[in-house]
Tab-separated table of C-alpha atoms in Angstrom:
chain	number	residue	atom	x	y	z
A	1	MET	CA	87.412	59.784	134.878
A	2	THR	CA	89.839	61.002	137.470
A	3	LEU	CA	89.976	64.684	138.275
A	4	HIS	CA	93.544	65.980	138.285
A	5	GLU	CA	94.358	68.693	140.758
A	6	HIS	CA	96.341	71.662	139.638
A	7	THR	CA	97.832	74.625	141.427
A	8	GLN	CA	98.344	78.117	140.082
A	9	GLU	CA	100.616	80.691	141.612
A	10	ASP	CA	98.972	84.024	142.187
A	11	THR	CA	100.291	86.550	139.724
A	12	ALA	CA	101.734	89.548	141.472
A	13	GLY	CA	100.728	93.029	140.403
A	14	HIS	CA	103.178	94.291	137.847
A	15	GLU	CA	105.239	97.327	138.606
A	16	HIS	CA	105.975	99.872	135.956
A	17	PRO	CA	109.703	100.351	135.411
A	18	SER	CA	111.200	103.217	137.370
A	19	GLU	CA	112.939	104.354	134.200
A	20	THR	CA	109.620	105.379	132.605
A	21	SER	CA	109.590	108.876	134.099
A	22	GLY	CA	113.179	109.523	133.017
A	23	SER	CA	112.364	108.192	129.545
A	24	THR	CA	109.431	110.620	129.274
A	25	ARG	CA	111.584	113.605	130.229
A	26	ARG	CA	114.308	112.639	127.764
A	27	LEU	CA	111.796	112.343	124.929
A	28	ALA	CA	110.361	115.773	125.771
A	29	LEU	CA	113.817	117.361	125.818
A	30	VAL	CA	114.802	115.776	122.505
A	31	ALA	CA	111.524	116.945	120.925
A	32	VAL	CA	112.174	120.572	121.950
A	33	VAL	CA	115.803	120.519	120.790
A	34	ASN	CA	114.881	119.023	117.413
A	35	PHE	CA	112.108	121.557	116.867
A	36	LEU	CA	114.647	124.352	117.283
A	37	GLY	CA	116.980	122.532	114.865
A	38	PHE	CA	114.134	122.192	112.349
A	39	VAL	CA	113.365	125.927	112.434
A	40	ILE	CA	117.022	126.845	111.923
A	41	GLU	CA	117.644	124.361	109.090
A	42	LEU	CA	114.394	125.149	107.253
A	43	THR	CA	115.121	128.862	107.407
A	44	GLY	CA	118.651	128.289	106.133
A	45	GLY	CA	117.495	125.954	103.360
A	46	LEU	CA	114.902	128.429	102.088
A	47	LEU	CA	117.265	131.394	102.288
A	48	PHE	CA	120.302	129.668	100.763
A	49	GLY	CA	118.529	127.399	98.236
A	50	SER	CA	119.736	123.996	99.497
A	51	VAL	CA	117.245	121.152	98.937
A	52	ALA	CA	119.477	118.883	101.018
A	53	LEU	CA	119.199	121.297	103.926
A	54	ILE	CA	115.416	121.548	103.475
A	55	SER	CA	115.217	117.743	103.381
A	56	ASP	CA	117.239	117.479	106.581
A	57	ALA	CA	114.993	120.108	108.175
A	58	LEU	CA	111.873	118.124	107.244
A	59	HIS	CA	113.548	115.024	108.646
A	60	MET	CA	113.973	116.913	111.904
A	61	LEU	CA	110.350	118.081	111.804
A	62	PHE	CA	108.974	114.571	111.447
A	63	ASP	CA	111.359	113.356	114.123
A	64	MET	CA	110.146	116.124	116.413
A	65	LEU	CA	106.555	115.019	115.796
A	66	ALA	CA	107.614	111.439	116.493
A	67	TYR	CA	109.223	112.429	119.780
A	68	ALA	CA	106.178	114.510	120.720
A	69	MET	CA	103.877	111.540	120.040
A	70	ALA	CA	106.194	109.234	121.974
A	71	PHE	CA	106.271	111.701	124.847
A	72	GLY	CA	102.474	111.957	124.866
A	73	ALA	CA	102.067	108.176	124.870
A	74	SER	CA	104.646	107.680	127.603
A	75	TYR	CA	103.291	110.525	129.737
A	76	THR	CA	99.695	109.286	129.460
A	77	ALA	CA	100.576	105.637	130.173
A	78	GLU	CA	102.704	106.652	133.144
A	79	ARG	CA	99.875	108.560	134.830
A	80	PHE	CA	96.819	106.573	133.786
A	81	GLU	CA	95.141	104.515	136.483
A	82	GLY	CA	92.430	102.430	134.894
A	83	GLY	CA	91.755	99.979	137.700
A	84	GLU	CA	90.587	96.466	136.862
A	85	ALA	CA	89.052	97.512	133.543
A	86	TRP	CA	92.520	98.378	132.170
A	87	SER	CA	94.696	95.710	133.762
A	88	TYR	CA	97.874	96.882	131.991
A	89	GLY	CA	97.007	100.571	131.952
A	90	LEU	CA	97.624	102.333	128.642
A	91	HIS	CA	101.107	100.993	128.000
A	92	ARG	CA	99.900	99.717	124.627
A	93	LEU	CA	100.045	103.355	123.509
A	94	GLU	CA	103.834	103.037	123.232
A	95	PRO	CA	103.944	100.599	120.272
A	96	ILE	CA	100.947	102.338	118.662
A	97	ALA	CA	102.748	105.702	118.760
A	98	ALA	CA	105.952	104.101	117.475
A	99	PHE	CA	104.062	102.487	114.579
A	100	LEU	CA	102.466	105.808	113.607
A	101	ASN	CA	105.883	107.455	113.795
A	102	GLY	CA	107.268	104.929	111.316
A	103	VAL	CA	104.309	105.394	108.956
A	104	LEU	CA	104.714	109.186	109.019
A	105	LEU	CA	108.284	108.886	107.783
A	106	ILE	CA	107.277	107.253	104.503
A	107	PRO	CA	105.533	110.256	102.831
A	108	MET	CA	108.466	112.401	103.869
A	109	VAL	CA	110.770	110.153	101.843
A	110	GLY	CA	108.463	110.586	98.853
A	111	TYR	CA	108.671	114.363	99.144
A	112	ILE	CA	112.462	114.323	99.432
A	113	VAL	CA	112.849	112.128	96.343
A	114	TRP	CA	110.405	114.265	94.335
A	115	GLU	CA	112.115	117.530	95.281
A	116	SER	CA	115.519	116.020	94.496
A	117	TYR	CA	114.249	114.935	91.074
A	118	GLN	CA	113.150	118.507	90.368
A	119	ARG	CA	116.628	119.729	91.295
A	120	PHE	CA	118.154	117.167	88.935
A	121	LEU	CA	116.093	118.673	86.134
A	122	GLU	CA	116.751	122.275	87.138
A	123	PRO	CA	119.823	122.705	89.361
A	124	VAL	CA	119.605	125.643	91.783
A	125	ALA	CA	122.586	127.669	92.972
A	126	ILE	CA	123.121	127.546	96.734
A	127	ASN	CA	125.106	129.582	99.230
A	128	PRO	CA	127.689	126.977	100.326
A	129	GLU	CA	129.311	128.936	103.180
A	130	LEU	CA	126.123	129.708	105.123
A	131	THR	CA	124.661	126.295	104.281
A	132	LEU	CA	127.731	124.670	105.853
A	133	VAL	CA	127.236	126.714	109.016
A	134	ILE	CA	123.590	125.690	109.327
A	135	ALA	CA	124.302	122.014	108.535
A	136	THR	CA	127.080	121.920	111.134
A	137	GLY	CA	124.673	123.376	113.688
A	138	GLY	CA	122.151	120.662	112.795
A	139	LEU	CA	124.791	117.980	113.275
A	140	LEU	CA	125.607	119.368	116.738
A	141	VAL	CA	121.898	119.269	117.626
A	142	ASN	CA	121.748	115.614	116.605
A	143	ILE	CA	124.877	114.703	118.538
A	144	GLY	CA	123.499	116.449	121.628
A	145	SER	CA	120.203	114.577	121.324
A	146	VAL	CA	121.984	111.231	120.935
A	147	TYR	CA	123.943	112.026	124.108
A	148	VAL	CA	120.682	112.675	125.977
A	149	LEU	CA	119.145	109.331	124.904
A	150	GLN	CA	122.126	106.981	124.935
A	151	GLY	CA	123.093	104.869	127.913
A	152	GLY	CA	121.127	102.209	129.742
A	153	GLU	CA	118.219	100.191	128.386
A	154	MET	CA	116.017	102.241	126.062
A	155	SER	CA	112.272	101.880	125.615
A	156	LEU	CA	110.814	101.201	122.162
A	157	ASN	CA	110.032	104.893	121.687
A	158	GLU	CA	113.521	105.855	122.820
A	159	ARG	CA	115.030	103.344	120.396
A	160	GLY	CA	112.818	104.784	117.672
A	161	ALA	CA	114.046	108.270	118.563
A	162	PHE	CA	117.622	106.985	118.618
A	163	TYR	CA	117.284	105.550	115.098
A	164	HIS	CA	115.790	108.844	113.932
A	165	LEU	CA	118.681	110.765	115.434
A	166	LEU	CA	121.273	108.558	113.787
A	167	GLY	CA	119.501	109.171	110.493
A	168	ASP	CA	119.455	112.899	111.226
A	169	ALA	CA	123.165	112.901	111.987
A	170	GLY	CA	123.856	111.038	108.752
A	171	GLY	CA	121.683	113.547	106.923
A	172	SER	CA	123.614	116.473	108.363
A	173	VAL	CA	126.888	114.853	107.345
A	174	ALA	CA	125.493	114.334	103.826
A	175	VAL	CA	124.529	118.012	103.649
A	176	ILE	CA	128.000	119.077	104.804
A	177	VAL	CA	129.755	116.818	102.277
A	178	SER	CA	127.487	117.807	99.386
A	179	THR	CA	127.828	121.501	100.187
A	180	ALA	CA	131.606	121.149	100.311
A	181	ALA	CA	131.461	119.425	96.900
A	182	VAL	CA	129.432	122.338	95.520
A	183	ALA	CA	131.866	124.886	96.949
A	184	VAL	CA	135.116	123.145	95.985
A	185	PHE	CA	134.268	121.275	92.773
A	186	ASP	CA	131.278	123.310	91.537
A	187	LEU	CA	128.963	120.257	91.486
A	188	PRO	CA	125.403	121.505	92.014
A	189	ILE	CA	124.114	117.954	91.455
A	190	ALA	CA	125.704	116.948	94.784
A	191	ASP	CA	122.923	118.750	96.669
A	192	PRO	CA	119.981	116.651	95.361
A	193	VAL	CA	122.116	113.492	95.537
A	194	ALA	CA	122.662	114.161	99.232
A	195	ALA	CA	118.917	114.698	99.653
A	196	VAL	CA	118.204	111.255	98.145
A	197	LEU	CA	120.748	109.674	100.510
A	198	ILE	CA	118.976	111.345	103.420
A	199	GLY	CA	115.702	109.902	102.146
A	200	LEU	CA	117.216	106.400	102.186
A	201	LEU	CA	118.376	106.932	105.778
A	202	VAL	CA	114.864	108.011	106.729
A	203	LEU	CA	113.406	104.929	105.034
A	204	ALA	CA	115.800	102.650	106.930
A	205	SER	CA	114.882	104.199	110.285
A	206	ALA	CA	111.173	103.896	109.421
A	207	GLY	CA	111.671	100.200	108.685
A	208	ASN	CA	113.320	99.613	112.066
A	209	VAL	CA	110.539	101.346	113.974
A	210	LEU	CA	107.755	99.644	112.012
A	211	ARG	CA	109.311	96.208	112.453
A	212	GLU	CA	109.696	96.536	116.228
A	213	SER	CA	106.309	98.138	116.862
A	214	THR	CA	104.485	95.639	114.637
A	215	SER	CA	106.121	92.738	116.473
A	216	ILE	CA	104.663	94.029	119.749
A	217	LEU	CA	101.228	94.888	118.348
A	218	LEU	CA	100.893	91.428	116.763
A	219	GLU	CA	102.211	89.822	119.976
A	220	ARG	CA	105.259	88.154	118.483
A	221	SER	CA	107.222	86.342	121.172
A	222	PRO	CA	110.343	88.333	122.154
A	223	VAL	CA	112.120	85.053	123.008
A	224	SER	CA	112.376	81.722	121.190
A	225	SER	CA	109.454	79.618	122.454
A	226	GLU	CA	111.192	76.415	121.367
A	227	GLU	CA	114.352	77.255	123.288
A	228	LEU	CA	112.364	78.366	126.334
A	229	ARG	CA	110.415	75.096	126.360
A	230	GLY	CA	113.691	73.188	126.301
A	231	GLU	CA	115.156	75.257	129.128
A	232	LEU	CA	112.075	74.865	131.337
A	233	THR	CA	111.953	71.072	130.894
A	234	THR	CA	115.499	70.829	132.286
A	235	LEU	CA	114.325	72.222	135.630
A	236	ASP	CA	113.897	69.720	138.465
A	237	GLY	CA	110.345	68.439	138.717
A	238	VAL	CA	109.158	69.714	135.327
A	239	ASP	CA	107.849	66.869	133.175
A	240	GLN	CA	106.769	68.689	130.013
A	241	ILE	CA	105.380	72.041	128.883
A	242	GLU	CA	101.736	71.753	127.873
A	243	ASP	CA	101.167	75.384	126.884
A	244	LEU	CA	103.456	78.426	126.648
A	245	HIS	CA	102.829	82.010	125.556
A	246	VAL	CA	105.182	84.991	125.802
A	247	TRP	CA	104.330	88.452	124.507
A	248	GLN	CA	104.922	92.138	125.179
A	249	VAL	CA	102.408	94.784	126.221
A	250	CYS	CA	105.055	97.413	125.488
A	251	SER	CA	108.828	97.316	125.177
A	252	GLN	CA	109.228	97.483	128.964
A	253	LEU	CA	106.547	94.986	130.007
A	254	THR	CA	106.827	91.321	128.980
A	255	VAL	CA	104.149	88.804	129.971
A	256	ALA	CA	104.084	84.996	129.964
A	257	THR	CA	101.704	82.155	130.767
A	258	VAL	CA	103.006	78.625	131.302
A	259	ARG	CA	101.063	75.420	131.873
A	260	LEU	CA	103.157	72.358	132.650
A	261	THR	CA	102.943	68.832	134.008
A	262	ASP	CA	105.160	68.056	136.978
A	263	THR	CA	106.442	65.140	139.012
A	264	ALA	CA	105.740	66.696	142.401
A	265	THR	CA	104.134	64.543	145.063
A	266	THR	CA	103.659	67.242	147.706
A	267	LEU	CA	102.414	70.813	147.785
A	268	GLU	CA	105.847	71.967	148.908
A	269	GLU	CA	107.480	70.371	145.855
A	270	GLN	CA	104.936	72.094	143.608
A	271	ARG	CA	105.745	75.456	145.144
A	272	THR	CA	109.455	74.829	144.625
A	273	ILE	CA	108.871	74.009	140.955
A	274	GLN	CA	106.768	77.140	140.481
A	275	SER	CA	109.445	79.251	142.124
A	276	GLN	CA	112.132	77.781	139.833
A	277	VAL	CA	110.055	78.478	136.733
A	278	HIS	CA	109.296	82.038	137.847
A	279	ASN	CA	112.959	82.722	138.603
A	280	HIS	CA	113.995	81.428	135.181
A	281	LEU	CA	111.405	83.605	133.423
A	282	THR	CA	112.516	86.628	135.447
A	283	ASP	CA	116.125	86.046	134.406
A	284	LEU	CA	114.950	86.229	130.776
A	285	GLY	CA	113.410	89.662	131.368
A	286	ILE	CA	109.806	88.517	131.729
A	287	ASP	CA	108.120	90.863	134.194
A	288	HIS	CA	104.717	89.270	134.721
A	289	ALA	CA	104.160	85.503	134.597
A	290	THR	CA	101.424	83.017	135.460
A	291	VAL	CA	102.583	79.441	136.048
A	292	GLU	CA	100.063	76.589	136.236
A	293	LEU	CA	100.950	73.064	137.370
A	294	VAL	CA	98.567	70.300	136.295
A	295	GLY	CA	100.429	67.194	137.478
A	296	TYR	CA	100.359	63.943	135.508
A	297	THR	CA	97.404	63.447	133.151
A	298	ASP	CA	95.908	60.343	131.593
A	299	PRO	CA	95.848	60.295	127.783
A	300	ASP	CA	92.032	60.483	127.633
A	301	THR	CA	91.511	63.089	130.342
A	302	GLU	CA	91.731	66.838	130.454
A	303	PRO	CA	92.945	68.847	133.484
A	304	VAL	CA	90.255	70.848	135.224
A	305	GLY	CA	90.208	74.553	134.486
A	306	THR	CA	92.015	74.452	131.138
A	307	THR	CA	90.745	76.043	127.969
A	308	ASN	CA	91.475	74.674	124.538
A	309	HIS	CA	92.366	77.155	121.810
A	310	SER	CA	93.349	76.824	118.213
A	311	HIS	CA	95.966	78.830	116.315
């Protein structure tokens, strides 16, 4: 049996994105702003009898908790130095926090629907003028928060916050419209209807966050493996892809391992092939890659240093 030589490019230490610190500050600012909005809307809802306003306030409260959790995860991961025992630090906290944020939204939807049902059975008179003032203030808070987060590439937690804020803004608009309907057309049922619509917005945002965070936690490939295999085999010197894995540690750190057979006859050609593969992976947004070249193999032989695994 012939031993087949293989070369493996040393994987460089990954650098955490410079945007992380700015992301952490933005999340903290949005959390504080939304807490103030929650206090104002809850007070107004209790004083003026609007279940839609109370629902929007609770939406803000859970969003504030979500931002606080996201901030804590981002802040901890940014400053944690675990050495060799924690090779990727604590960046896994980001998708975990995002997943918990999505889960926390679900019971809130249940409460909103239940409270709305009670208002269907027993409509409650509200103070439309003051409710409109409070709801408009809540909408301005949401717009300001969206302005803080928007622009540039957002982390998973920032995208989660962004979805929450869009839901909040839609909720505030629903409160304003329903309150106007109560004031102009004397339709008290509009208030609980608006609350149910807010609940649906919350459920949609929870679904987005849960889907994205679960994809990272279960290591779903962020790119099409089939397409990537095809692209890599078009590079000069690449014969075929023997093994390929791409996954994310967090939304800002993508990792890949590639094992391929090549047609190189010299060490210099192997290095050129490795460089081409690395450059292609970098262009796809992959931050940390290990590329292994095993050369040609006989059908009945196995390259040294490889490990078989089953899916």
